[in-house]
JSON list of C-alpha atoms in Angstrom, two decimals:
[
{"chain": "A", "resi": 1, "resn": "UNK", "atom": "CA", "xyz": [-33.40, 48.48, -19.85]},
{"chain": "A", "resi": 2, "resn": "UNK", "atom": "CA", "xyz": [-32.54, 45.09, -21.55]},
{"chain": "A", "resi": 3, "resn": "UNK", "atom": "CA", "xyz": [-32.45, 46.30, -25.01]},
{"chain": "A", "resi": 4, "resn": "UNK", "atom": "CA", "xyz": [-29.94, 47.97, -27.29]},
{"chain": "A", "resi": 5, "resn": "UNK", "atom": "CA", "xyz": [-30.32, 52.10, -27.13]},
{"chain": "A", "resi": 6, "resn": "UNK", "atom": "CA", "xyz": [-28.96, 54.55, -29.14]},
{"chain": "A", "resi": 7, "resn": "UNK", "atom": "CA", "xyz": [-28.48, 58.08, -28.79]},
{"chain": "A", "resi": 8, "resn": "UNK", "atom": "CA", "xyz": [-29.61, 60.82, -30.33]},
{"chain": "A", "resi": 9, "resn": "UNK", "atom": "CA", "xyz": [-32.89, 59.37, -31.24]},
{"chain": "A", "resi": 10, "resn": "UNK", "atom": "CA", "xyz": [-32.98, 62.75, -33.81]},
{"chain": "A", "resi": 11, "resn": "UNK", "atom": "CA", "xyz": [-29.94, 64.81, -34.87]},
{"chain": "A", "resi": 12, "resn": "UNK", "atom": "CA", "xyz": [-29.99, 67.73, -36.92]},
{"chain": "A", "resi": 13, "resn": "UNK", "atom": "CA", "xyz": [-26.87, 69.16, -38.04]},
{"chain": "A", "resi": 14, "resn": "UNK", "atom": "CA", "xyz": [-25.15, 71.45, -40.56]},
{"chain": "A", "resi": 15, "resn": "UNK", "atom": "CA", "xyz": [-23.25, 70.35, -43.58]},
{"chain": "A", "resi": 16, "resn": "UNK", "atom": "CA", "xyz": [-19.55, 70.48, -42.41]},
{"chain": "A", "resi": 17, "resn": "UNK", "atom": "CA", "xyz": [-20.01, 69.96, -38.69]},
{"chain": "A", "resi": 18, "resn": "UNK", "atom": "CA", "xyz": [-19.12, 66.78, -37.05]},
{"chain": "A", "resi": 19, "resn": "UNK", "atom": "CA", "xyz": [-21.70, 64.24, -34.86]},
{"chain": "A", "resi": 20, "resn": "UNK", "atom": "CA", "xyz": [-21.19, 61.28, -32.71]},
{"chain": "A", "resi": 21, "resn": "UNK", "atom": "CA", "xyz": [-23.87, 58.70, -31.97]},
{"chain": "A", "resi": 22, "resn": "UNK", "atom": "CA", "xyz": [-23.84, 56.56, -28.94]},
{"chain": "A", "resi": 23, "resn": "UNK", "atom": "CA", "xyz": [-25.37, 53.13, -28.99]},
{"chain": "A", "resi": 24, "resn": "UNK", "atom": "CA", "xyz": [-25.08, 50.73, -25.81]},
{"chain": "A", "resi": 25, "resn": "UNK", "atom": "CA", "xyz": [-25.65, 46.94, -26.43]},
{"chain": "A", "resi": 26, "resn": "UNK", "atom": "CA", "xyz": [-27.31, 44.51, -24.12]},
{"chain": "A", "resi": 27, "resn": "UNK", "atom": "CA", "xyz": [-25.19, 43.54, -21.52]},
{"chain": "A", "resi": 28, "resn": "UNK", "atom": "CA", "xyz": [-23.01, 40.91, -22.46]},
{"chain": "A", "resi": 29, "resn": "UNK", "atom": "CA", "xyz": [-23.09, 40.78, -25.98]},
{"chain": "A", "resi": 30, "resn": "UNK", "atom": "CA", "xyz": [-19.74, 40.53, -27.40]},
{"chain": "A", "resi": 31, "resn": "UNK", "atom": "CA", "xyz": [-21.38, 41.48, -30.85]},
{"chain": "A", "resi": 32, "resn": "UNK", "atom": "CA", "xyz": [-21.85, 44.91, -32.00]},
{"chain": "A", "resi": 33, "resn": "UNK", "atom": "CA", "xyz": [-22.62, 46.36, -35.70]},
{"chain": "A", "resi": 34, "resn": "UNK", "atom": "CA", "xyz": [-23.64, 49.49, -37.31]},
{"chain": "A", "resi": 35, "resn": "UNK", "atom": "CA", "xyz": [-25.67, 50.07, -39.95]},
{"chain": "A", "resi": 36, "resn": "UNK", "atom": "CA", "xyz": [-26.90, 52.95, -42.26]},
{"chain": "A", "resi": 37, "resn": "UNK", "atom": "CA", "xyz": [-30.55, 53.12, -44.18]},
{"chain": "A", "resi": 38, "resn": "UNK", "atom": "CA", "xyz": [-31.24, 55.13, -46.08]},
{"chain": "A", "resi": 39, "resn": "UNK", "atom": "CA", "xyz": [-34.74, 56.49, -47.69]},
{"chain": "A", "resi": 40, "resn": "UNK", "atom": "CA", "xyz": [-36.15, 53.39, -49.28]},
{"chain": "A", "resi": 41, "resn": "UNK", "atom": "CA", "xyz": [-33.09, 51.14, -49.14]},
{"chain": "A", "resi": 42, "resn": "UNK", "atom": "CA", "xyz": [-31.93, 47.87, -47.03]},
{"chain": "A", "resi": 43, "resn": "UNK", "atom": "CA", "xyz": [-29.26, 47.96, -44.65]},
{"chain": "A", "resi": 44, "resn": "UNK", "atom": "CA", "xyz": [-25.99, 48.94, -45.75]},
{"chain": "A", "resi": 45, "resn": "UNK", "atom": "CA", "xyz": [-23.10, 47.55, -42.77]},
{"chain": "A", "resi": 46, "resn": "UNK", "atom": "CA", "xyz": [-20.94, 49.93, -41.85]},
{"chain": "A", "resi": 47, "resn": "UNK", "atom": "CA", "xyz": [-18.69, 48.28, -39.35]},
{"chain": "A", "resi": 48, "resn": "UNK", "atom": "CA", "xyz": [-18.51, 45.14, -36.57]},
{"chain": "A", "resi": 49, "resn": "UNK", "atom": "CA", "xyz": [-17.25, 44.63, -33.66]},
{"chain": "A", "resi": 50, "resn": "UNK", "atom": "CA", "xyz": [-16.63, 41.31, -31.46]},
{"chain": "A", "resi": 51, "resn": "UNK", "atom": "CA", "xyz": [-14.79, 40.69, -28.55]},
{"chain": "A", "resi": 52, "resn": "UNK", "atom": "CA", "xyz": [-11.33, 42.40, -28.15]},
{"chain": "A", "resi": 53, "resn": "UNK", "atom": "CA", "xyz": [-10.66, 41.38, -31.95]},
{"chain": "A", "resi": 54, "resn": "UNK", "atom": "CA", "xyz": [-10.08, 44.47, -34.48]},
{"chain": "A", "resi": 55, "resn": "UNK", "atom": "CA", "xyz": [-12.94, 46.02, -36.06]},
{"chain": "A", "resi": 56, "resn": "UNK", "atom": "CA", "xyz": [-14.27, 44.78, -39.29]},
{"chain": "A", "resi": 57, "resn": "UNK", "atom": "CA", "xyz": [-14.36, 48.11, -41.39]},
{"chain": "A", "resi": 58, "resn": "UNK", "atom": "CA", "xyz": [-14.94, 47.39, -44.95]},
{"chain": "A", "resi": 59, "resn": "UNK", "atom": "CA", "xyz": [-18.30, 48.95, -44.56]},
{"chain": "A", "resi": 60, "resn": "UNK", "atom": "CA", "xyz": [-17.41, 52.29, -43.76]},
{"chain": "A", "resi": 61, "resn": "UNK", "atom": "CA", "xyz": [-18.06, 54.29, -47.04]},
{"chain": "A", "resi": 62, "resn": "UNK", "atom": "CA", "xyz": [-15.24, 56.71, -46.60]},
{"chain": "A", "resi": 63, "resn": "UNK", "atom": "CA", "xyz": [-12.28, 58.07, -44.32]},
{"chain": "A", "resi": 64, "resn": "UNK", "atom": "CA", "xyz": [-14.97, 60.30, -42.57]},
{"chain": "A", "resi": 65, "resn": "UNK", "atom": "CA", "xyz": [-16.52, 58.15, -40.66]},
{"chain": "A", "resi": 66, "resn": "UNK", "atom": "CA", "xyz": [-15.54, 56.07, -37.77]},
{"chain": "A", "resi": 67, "resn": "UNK", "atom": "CA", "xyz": [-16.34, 54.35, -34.66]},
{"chain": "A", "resi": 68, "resn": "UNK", "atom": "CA", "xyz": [-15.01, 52.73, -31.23]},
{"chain": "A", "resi": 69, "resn": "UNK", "atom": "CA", "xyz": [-16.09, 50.63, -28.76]},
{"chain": "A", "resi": 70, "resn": "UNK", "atom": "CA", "xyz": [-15.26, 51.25, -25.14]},
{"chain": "A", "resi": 71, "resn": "UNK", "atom": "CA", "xyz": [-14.58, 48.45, -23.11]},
{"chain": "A", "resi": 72, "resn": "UNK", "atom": "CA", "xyz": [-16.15, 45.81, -24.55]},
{"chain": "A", "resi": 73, "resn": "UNK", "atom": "CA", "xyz": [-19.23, 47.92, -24.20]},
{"chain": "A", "resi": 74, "resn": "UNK", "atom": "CA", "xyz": [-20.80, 51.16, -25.63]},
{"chain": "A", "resi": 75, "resn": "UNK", "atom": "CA", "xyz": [-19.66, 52.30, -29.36]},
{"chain": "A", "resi": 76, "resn": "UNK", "atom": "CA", "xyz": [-19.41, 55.16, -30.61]},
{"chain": "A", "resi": 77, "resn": "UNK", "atom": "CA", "xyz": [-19.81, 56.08, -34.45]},
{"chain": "A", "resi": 78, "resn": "UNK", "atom": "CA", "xyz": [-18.31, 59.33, -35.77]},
{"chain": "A", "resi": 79, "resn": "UNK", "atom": "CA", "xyz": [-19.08, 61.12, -38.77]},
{"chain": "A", "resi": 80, "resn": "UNK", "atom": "CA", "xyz": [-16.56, 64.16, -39.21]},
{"chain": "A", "resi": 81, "resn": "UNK", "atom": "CA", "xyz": [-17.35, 67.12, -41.76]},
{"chain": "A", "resi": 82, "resn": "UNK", "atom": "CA", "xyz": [-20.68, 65.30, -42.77]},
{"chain": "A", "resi": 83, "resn": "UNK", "atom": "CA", "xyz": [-22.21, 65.85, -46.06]},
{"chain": "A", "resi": 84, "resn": "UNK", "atom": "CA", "xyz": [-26.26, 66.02, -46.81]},
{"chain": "A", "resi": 85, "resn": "UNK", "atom": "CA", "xyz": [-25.75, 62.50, -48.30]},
{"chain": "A", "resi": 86, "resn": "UNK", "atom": "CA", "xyz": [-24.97, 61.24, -44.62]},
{"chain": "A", "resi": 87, "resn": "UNK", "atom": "CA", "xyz": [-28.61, 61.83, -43.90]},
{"chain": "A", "resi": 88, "resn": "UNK", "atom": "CA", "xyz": [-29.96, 58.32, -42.84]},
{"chain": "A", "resi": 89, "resn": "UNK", "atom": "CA", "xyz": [-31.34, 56.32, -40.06]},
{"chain": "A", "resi": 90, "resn": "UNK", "atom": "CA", "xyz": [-27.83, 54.80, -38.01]},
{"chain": "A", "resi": 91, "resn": "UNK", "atom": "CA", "xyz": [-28.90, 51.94, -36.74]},
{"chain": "A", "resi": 92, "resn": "UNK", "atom": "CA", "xyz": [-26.78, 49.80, -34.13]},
{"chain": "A", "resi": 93, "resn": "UNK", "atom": "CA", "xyz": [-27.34, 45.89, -33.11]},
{"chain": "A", "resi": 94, "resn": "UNK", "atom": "CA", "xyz": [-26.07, 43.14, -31.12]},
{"chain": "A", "resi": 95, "resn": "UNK", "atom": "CA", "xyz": [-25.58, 39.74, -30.74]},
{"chain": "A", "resi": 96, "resn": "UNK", "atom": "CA", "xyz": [-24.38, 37.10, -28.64]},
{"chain": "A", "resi": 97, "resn": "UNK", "atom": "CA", "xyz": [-21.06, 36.50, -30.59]},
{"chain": "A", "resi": 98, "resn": "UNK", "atom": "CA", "xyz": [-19.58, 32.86, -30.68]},
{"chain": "A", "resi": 99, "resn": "UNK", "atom": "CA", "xyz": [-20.57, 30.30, -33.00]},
{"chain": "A", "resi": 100, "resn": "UNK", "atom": "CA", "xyz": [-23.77, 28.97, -31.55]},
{"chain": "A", "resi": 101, "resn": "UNK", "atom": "CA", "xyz": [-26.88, 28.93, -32.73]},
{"chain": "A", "resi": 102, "resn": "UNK", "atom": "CA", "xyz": [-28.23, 32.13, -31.16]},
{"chain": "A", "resi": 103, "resn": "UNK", "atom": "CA", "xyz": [-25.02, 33.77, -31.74]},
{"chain": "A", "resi": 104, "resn": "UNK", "atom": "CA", "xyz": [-26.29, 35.44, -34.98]},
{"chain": "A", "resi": 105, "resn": "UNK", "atom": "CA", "xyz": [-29.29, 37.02, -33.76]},
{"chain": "A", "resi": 106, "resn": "UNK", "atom": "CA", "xyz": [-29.19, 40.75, -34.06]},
{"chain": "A", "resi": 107, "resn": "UNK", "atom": "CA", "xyz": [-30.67, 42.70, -31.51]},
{"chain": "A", "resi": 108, "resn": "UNK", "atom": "CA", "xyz": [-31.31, 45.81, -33.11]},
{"chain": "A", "resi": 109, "resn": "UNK", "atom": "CA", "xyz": [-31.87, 49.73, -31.46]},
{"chain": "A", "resi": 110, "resn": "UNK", "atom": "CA", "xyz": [-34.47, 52.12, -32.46]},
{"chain": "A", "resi": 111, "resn": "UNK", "atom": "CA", "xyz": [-31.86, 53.81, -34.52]},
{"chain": "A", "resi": 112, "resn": "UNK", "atom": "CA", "xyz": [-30.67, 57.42, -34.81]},
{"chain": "A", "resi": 113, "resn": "UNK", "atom": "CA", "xyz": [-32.03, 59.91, -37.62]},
{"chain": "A", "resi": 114, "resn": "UNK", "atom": "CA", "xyz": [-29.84, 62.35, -38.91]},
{"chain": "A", "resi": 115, "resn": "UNK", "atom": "CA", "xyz": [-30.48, 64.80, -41.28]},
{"chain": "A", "resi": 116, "resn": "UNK", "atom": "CA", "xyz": [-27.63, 67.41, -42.39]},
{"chain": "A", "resi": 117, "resn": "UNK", "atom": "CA", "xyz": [-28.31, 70.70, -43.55]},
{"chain": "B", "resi": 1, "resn": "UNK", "atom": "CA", "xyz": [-19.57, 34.71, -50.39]},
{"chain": "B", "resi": 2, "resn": "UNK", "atom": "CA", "xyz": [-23.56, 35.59, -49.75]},
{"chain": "B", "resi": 3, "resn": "UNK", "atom": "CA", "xyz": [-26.02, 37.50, -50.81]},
{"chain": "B", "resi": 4, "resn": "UNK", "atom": "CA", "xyz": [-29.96, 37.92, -50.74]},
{"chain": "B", "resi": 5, "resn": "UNK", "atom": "CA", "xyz": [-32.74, 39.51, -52.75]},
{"chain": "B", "resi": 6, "resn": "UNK", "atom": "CA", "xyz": [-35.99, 39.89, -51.92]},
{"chain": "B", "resi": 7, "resn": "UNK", "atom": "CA", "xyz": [-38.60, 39.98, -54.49]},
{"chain": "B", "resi": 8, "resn": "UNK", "atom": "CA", "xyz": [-40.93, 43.14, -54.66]},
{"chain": "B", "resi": 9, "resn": "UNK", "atom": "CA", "xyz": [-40.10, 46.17, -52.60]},
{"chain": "B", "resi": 10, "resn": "UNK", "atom": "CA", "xyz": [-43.73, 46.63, -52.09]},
{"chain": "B", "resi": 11, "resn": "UNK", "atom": "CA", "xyz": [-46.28, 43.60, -51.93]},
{"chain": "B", "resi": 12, "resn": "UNK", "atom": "CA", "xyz": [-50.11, 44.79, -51.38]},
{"chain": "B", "resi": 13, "resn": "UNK", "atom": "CA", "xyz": [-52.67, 42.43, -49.67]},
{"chain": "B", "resi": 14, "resn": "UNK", "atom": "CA", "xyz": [-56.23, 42.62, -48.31]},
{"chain": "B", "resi": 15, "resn": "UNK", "atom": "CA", "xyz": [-56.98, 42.61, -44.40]},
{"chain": "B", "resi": 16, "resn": "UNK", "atom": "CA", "xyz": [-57.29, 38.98, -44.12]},
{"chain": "B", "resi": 17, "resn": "UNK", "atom": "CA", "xyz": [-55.98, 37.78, -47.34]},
{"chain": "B", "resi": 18, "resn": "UNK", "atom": "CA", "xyz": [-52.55, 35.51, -47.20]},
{"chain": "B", "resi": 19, "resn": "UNK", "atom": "CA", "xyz": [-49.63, 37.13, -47.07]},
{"chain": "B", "resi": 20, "resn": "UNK", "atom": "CA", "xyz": [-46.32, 35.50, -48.77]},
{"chain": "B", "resi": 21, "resn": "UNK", "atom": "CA", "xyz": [-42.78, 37.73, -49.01]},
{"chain": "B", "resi": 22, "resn": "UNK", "atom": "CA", "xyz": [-40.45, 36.11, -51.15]},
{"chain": "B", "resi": 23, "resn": "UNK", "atom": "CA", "xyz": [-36.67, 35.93, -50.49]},
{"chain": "B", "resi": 24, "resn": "UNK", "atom": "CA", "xyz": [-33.63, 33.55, -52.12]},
{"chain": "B", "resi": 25, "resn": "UNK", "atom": "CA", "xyz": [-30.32, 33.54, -50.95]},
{"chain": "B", "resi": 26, "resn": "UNK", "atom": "CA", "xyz": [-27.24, 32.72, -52.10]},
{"chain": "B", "resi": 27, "resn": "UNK", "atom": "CA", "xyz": [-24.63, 31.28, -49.60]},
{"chain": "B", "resi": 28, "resn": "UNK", "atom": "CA", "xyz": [-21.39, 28.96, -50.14]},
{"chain": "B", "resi": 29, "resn": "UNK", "atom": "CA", "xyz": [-22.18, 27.31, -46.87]},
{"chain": "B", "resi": 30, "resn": "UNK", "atom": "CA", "xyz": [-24.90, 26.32, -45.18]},
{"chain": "B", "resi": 31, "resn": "UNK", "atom": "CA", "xyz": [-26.93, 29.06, -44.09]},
{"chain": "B", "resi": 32, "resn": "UNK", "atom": "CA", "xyz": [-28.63, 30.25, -40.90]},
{"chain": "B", "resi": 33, "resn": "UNK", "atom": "CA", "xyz": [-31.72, 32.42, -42.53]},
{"chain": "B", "resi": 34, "resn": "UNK", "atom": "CA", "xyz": [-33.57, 35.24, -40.56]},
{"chain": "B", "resi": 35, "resn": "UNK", "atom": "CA", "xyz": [-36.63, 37.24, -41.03]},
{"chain": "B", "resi": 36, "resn": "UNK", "atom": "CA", "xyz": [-36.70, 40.62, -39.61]},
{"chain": "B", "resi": 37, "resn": "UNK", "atom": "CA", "xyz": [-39.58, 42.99, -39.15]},
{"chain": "B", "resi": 38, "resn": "UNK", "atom": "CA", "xyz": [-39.24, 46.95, -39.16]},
{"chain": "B", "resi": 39, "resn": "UNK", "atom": "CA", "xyz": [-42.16, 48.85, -37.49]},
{"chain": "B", "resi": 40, "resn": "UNK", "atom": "CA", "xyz": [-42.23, 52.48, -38.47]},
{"chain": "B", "resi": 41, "resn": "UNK", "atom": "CA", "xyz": [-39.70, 54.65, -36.59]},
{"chain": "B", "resi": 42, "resn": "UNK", "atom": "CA", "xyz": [-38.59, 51.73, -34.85]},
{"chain": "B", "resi": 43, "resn": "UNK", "atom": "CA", "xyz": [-35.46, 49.39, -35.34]},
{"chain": "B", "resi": 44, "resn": "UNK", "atom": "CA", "xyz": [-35.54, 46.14, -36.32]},
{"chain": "B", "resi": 45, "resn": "UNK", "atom": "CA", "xyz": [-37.46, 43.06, -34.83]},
{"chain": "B", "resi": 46, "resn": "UNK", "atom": "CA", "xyz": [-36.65, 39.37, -35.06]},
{"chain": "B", "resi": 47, "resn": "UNK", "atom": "CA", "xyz": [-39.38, 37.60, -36.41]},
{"chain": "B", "resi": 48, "resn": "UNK", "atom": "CA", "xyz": [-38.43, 33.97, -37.40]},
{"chain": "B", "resi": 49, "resn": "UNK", "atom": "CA", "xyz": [-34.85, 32.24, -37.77]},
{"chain": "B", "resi": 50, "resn": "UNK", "atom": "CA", "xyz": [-33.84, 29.16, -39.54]},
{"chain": "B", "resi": 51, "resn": "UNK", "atom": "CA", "xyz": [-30.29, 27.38, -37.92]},
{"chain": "B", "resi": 52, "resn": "UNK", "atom": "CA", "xyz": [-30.86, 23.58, -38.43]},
{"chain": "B", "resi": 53, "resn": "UNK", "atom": "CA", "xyz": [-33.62, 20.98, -37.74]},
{"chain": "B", "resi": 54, "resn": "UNK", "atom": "CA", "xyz": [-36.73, 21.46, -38.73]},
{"chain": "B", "resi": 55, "resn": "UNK", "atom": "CA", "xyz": [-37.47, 23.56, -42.06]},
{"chain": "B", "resi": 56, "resn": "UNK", "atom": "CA", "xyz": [-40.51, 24.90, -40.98]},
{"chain": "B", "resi": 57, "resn": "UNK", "atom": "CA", "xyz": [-40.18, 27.62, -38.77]},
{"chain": "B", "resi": 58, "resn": "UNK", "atom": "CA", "xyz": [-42.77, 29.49, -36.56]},
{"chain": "B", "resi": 59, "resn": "UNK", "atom": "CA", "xyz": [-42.23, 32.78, -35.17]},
{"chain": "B", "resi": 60, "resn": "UNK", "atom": "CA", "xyz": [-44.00, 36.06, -33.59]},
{"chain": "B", "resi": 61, "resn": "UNK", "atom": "CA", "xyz": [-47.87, 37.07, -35.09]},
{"chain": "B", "resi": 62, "resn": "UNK", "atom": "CA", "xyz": [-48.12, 34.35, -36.79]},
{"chain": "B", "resi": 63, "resn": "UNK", "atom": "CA", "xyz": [-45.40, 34.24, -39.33]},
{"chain": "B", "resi": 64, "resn": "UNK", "atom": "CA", "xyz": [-43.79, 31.60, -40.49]},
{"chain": "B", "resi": 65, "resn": "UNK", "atom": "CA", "xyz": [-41.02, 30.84, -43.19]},
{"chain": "B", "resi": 66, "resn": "UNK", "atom": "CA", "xyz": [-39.93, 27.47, -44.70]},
{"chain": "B", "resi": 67, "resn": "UNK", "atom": "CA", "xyz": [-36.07, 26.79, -45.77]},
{"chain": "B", "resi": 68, "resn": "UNK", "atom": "CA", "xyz": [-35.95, 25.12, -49.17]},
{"chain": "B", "resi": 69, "resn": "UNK", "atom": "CA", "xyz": [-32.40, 24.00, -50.12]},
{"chain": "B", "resi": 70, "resn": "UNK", "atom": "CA", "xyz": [-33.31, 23.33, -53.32]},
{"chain": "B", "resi": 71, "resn": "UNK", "atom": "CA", "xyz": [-34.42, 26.62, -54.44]},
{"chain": "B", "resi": 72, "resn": "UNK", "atom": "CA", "xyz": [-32.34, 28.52, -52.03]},
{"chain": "B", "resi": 73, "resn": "UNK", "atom": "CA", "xyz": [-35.59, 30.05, -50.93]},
{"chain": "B", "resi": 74, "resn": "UNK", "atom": "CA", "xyz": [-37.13, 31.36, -47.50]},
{"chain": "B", "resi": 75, "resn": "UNK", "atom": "CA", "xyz": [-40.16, 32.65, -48.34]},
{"chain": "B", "resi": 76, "resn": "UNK", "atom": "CA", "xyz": [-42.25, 34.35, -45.11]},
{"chain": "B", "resi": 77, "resn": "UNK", "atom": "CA", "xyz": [-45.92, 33.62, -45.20]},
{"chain": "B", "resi": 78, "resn": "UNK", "atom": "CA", "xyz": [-48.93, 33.94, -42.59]},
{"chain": "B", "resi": 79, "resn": "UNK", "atom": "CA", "xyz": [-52.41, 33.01, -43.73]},
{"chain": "B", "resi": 80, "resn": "UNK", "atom": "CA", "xyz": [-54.18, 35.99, -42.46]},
{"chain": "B", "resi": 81, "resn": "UNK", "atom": "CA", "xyz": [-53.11, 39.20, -43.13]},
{"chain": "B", "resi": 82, "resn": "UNK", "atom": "CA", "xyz": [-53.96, 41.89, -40.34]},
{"chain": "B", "resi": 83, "resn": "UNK", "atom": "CA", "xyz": [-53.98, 46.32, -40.39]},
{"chain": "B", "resi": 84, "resn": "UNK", "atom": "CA", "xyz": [-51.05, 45.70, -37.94]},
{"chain": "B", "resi": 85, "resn": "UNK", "atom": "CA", "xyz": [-48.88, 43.67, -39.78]},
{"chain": "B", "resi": 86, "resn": "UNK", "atom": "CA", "xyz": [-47.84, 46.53, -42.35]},
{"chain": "B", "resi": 87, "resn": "UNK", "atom": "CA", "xyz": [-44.05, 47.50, -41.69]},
{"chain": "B", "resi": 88, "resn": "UNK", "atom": "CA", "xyz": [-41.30, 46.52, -44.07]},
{"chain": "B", "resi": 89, "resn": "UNK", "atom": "CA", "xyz": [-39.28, 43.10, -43.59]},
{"chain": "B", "resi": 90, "resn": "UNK", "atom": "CA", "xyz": [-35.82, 42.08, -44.13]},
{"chain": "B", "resi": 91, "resn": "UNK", "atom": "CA", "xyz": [-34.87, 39.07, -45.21]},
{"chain": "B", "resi": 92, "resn": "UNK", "atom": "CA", "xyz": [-30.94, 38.50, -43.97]},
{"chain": "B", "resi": 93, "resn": "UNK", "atom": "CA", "xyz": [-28.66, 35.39, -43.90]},
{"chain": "B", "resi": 94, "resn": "UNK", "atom": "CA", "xyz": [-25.53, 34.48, -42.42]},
{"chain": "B", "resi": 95, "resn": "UNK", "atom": "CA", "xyz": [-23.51, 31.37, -41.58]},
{"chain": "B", "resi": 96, "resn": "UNK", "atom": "CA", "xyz": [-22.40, 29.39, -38.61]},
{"chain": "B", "resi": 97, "resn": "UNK", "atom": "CA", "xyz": [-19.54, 30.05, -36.87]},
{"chain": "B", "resi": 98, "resn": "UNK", "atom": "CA", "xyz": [-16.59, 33.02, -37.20]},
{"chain": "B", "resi": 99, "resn": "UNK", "atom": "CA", "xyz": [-17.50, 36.16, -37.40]},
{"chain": "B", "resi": 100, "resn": "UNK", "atom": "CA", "xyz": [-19.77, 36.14, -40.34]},
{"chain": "B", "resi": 101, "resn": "UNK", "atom": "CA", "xyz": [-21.71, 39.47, -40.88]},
{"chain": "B", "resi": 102, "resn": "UNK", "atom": "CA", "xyz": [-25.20, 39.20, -41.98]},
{"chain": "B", "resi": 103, "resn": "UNK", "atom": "CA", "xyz": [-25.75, 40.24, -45.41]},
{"chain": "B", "resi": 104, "resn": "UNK", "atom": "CA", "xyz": [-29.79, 42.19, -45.40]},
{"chain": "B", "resi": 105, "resn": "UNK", "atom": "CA", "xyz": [-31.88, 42.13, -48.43]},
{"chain": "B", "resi": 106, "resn": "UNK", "atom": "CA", "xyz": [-33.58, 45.47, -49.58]},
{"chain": "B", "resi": 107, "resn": "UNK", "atom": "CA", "xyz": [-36.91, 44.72, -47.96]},
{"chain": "B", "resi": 108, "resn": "UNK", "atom": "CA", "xyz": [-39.91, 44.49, -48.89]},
{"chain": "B", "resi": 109, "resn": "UNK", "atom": "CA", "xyz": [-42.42, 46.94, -47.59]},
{"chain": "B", "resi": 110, "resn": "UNK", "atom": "CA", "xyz": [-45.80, 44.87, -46.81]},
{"chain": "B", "resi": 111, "resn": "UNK", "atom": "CA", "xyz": [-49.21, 47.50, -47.51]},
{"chain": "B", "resi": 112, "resn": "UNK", "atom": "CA", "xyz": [-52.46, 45.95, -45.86]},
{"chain": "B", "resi": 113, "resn": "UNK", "atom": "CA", "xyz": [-55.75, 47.14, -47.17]},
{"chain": "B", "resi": 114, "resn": "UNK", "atom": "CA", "xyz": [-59.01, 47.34, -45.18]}
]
């Protein structure tokens, strides 16, 4: 498809356990960002990607969480020993990249739910 | 430094009736200013963007949003409100070139009565 997907579209999981969720950009977007909402709030950034340059991570709300992107490519976001307050929607986007004018549009994925137990 | 806050998290309107979402920002540099549109269970959807040029932009249903400098404002407005048009928007701006990250407002969550 030509859109951003993510994967799990739902995860349950137990207090304690760890998850990963997958998101793959649209092909050749150097751009890629994660985001958490929560019940009834905005979007909180988590972390961004672009090019080969190093990860912007001053979202990430604690040492628990983490993410990589393969190749350019698909990301990964890991949440190890996850707490109930980890339950959120994990949403992914991205975007061109560059400093054009269309480079800021987000492209965003249906988002993965996950609710720990 | 930016930053954006959108007025109401819950703005009620009649089928029909005009619809008007308020949002201000707050940027040090001149700002590109989006308006995105969240349909239940779904991710997020572009609706309008302001970059340069014209103030006035047009975008998707019949949206459209007008930059004012002046009072840092981007309000979202279409003149007919319609049963489909309830989701929740976010407001979000950002900046030209670098690596800027958005910055989201808290949304506002649009309820459309029959």
């Amino acid at each position: 498809g030509a859109g951003v997907s993510q994967s799990p579209s739902n995860k349950v999981t137990e207090k304690g356990k760890d998850v990963e969720l997958r998101c793959d950009p649209i092909s050749g977007h150097t751009a890629l960002y994660w985001y958490r909402q929560s019940l009834g709030q905005g979007l909180e950034f988590l972390i961004y990607f672009q090019g080969n340059s190093a990860p912007d991570k001053s979202g990430l709300p604690s040492d628990r969480f983490s993410a990589e992107r393969t190749g350019g490519s698909v990301s990964t976001l890991t949440i190890q020993r996850t707490q109930q307050e980890d339950s959120a929607v994990y949403l992914c986007a991205s975007s061109l990249g560059g400093s054009g004018r269309g480079s800021k549009t987000q492209y965003f994925g249906p988002g993965t739910r996950l609710l720990v137990l | 430094a930016q930053s954006v806050t959108q007025l109401g998290s819950h703005v009620s309107v009649s089928e029909g009736a005009l619809v008007l979402l308020r949002c201000n920002y707050s940027s040090s540099v001149p700002p590109y200013l989006f308006w995105y549109v969240q349909y239940p269970n779904q991710g997020l959807q572009l609706l309008l963007k302001y970059t340069t040029g014209a103030t006035l932009v047009k975008g998707i249903n019949g949206f459209e949003a007008e930059f004012k400098k002046s009072e840092t404002s981007f309000h979202l407005t279409k003149p007919s409100a319609h049963m489909s048009d309830a989701a929740e928007y976010f407001c979000a701006v950002s900046r030209s070139g670098g690596s800027y990250i958005p910055t989201f407002g808290r949304g506002t969550s649009l309820i459309v009565h029959p």
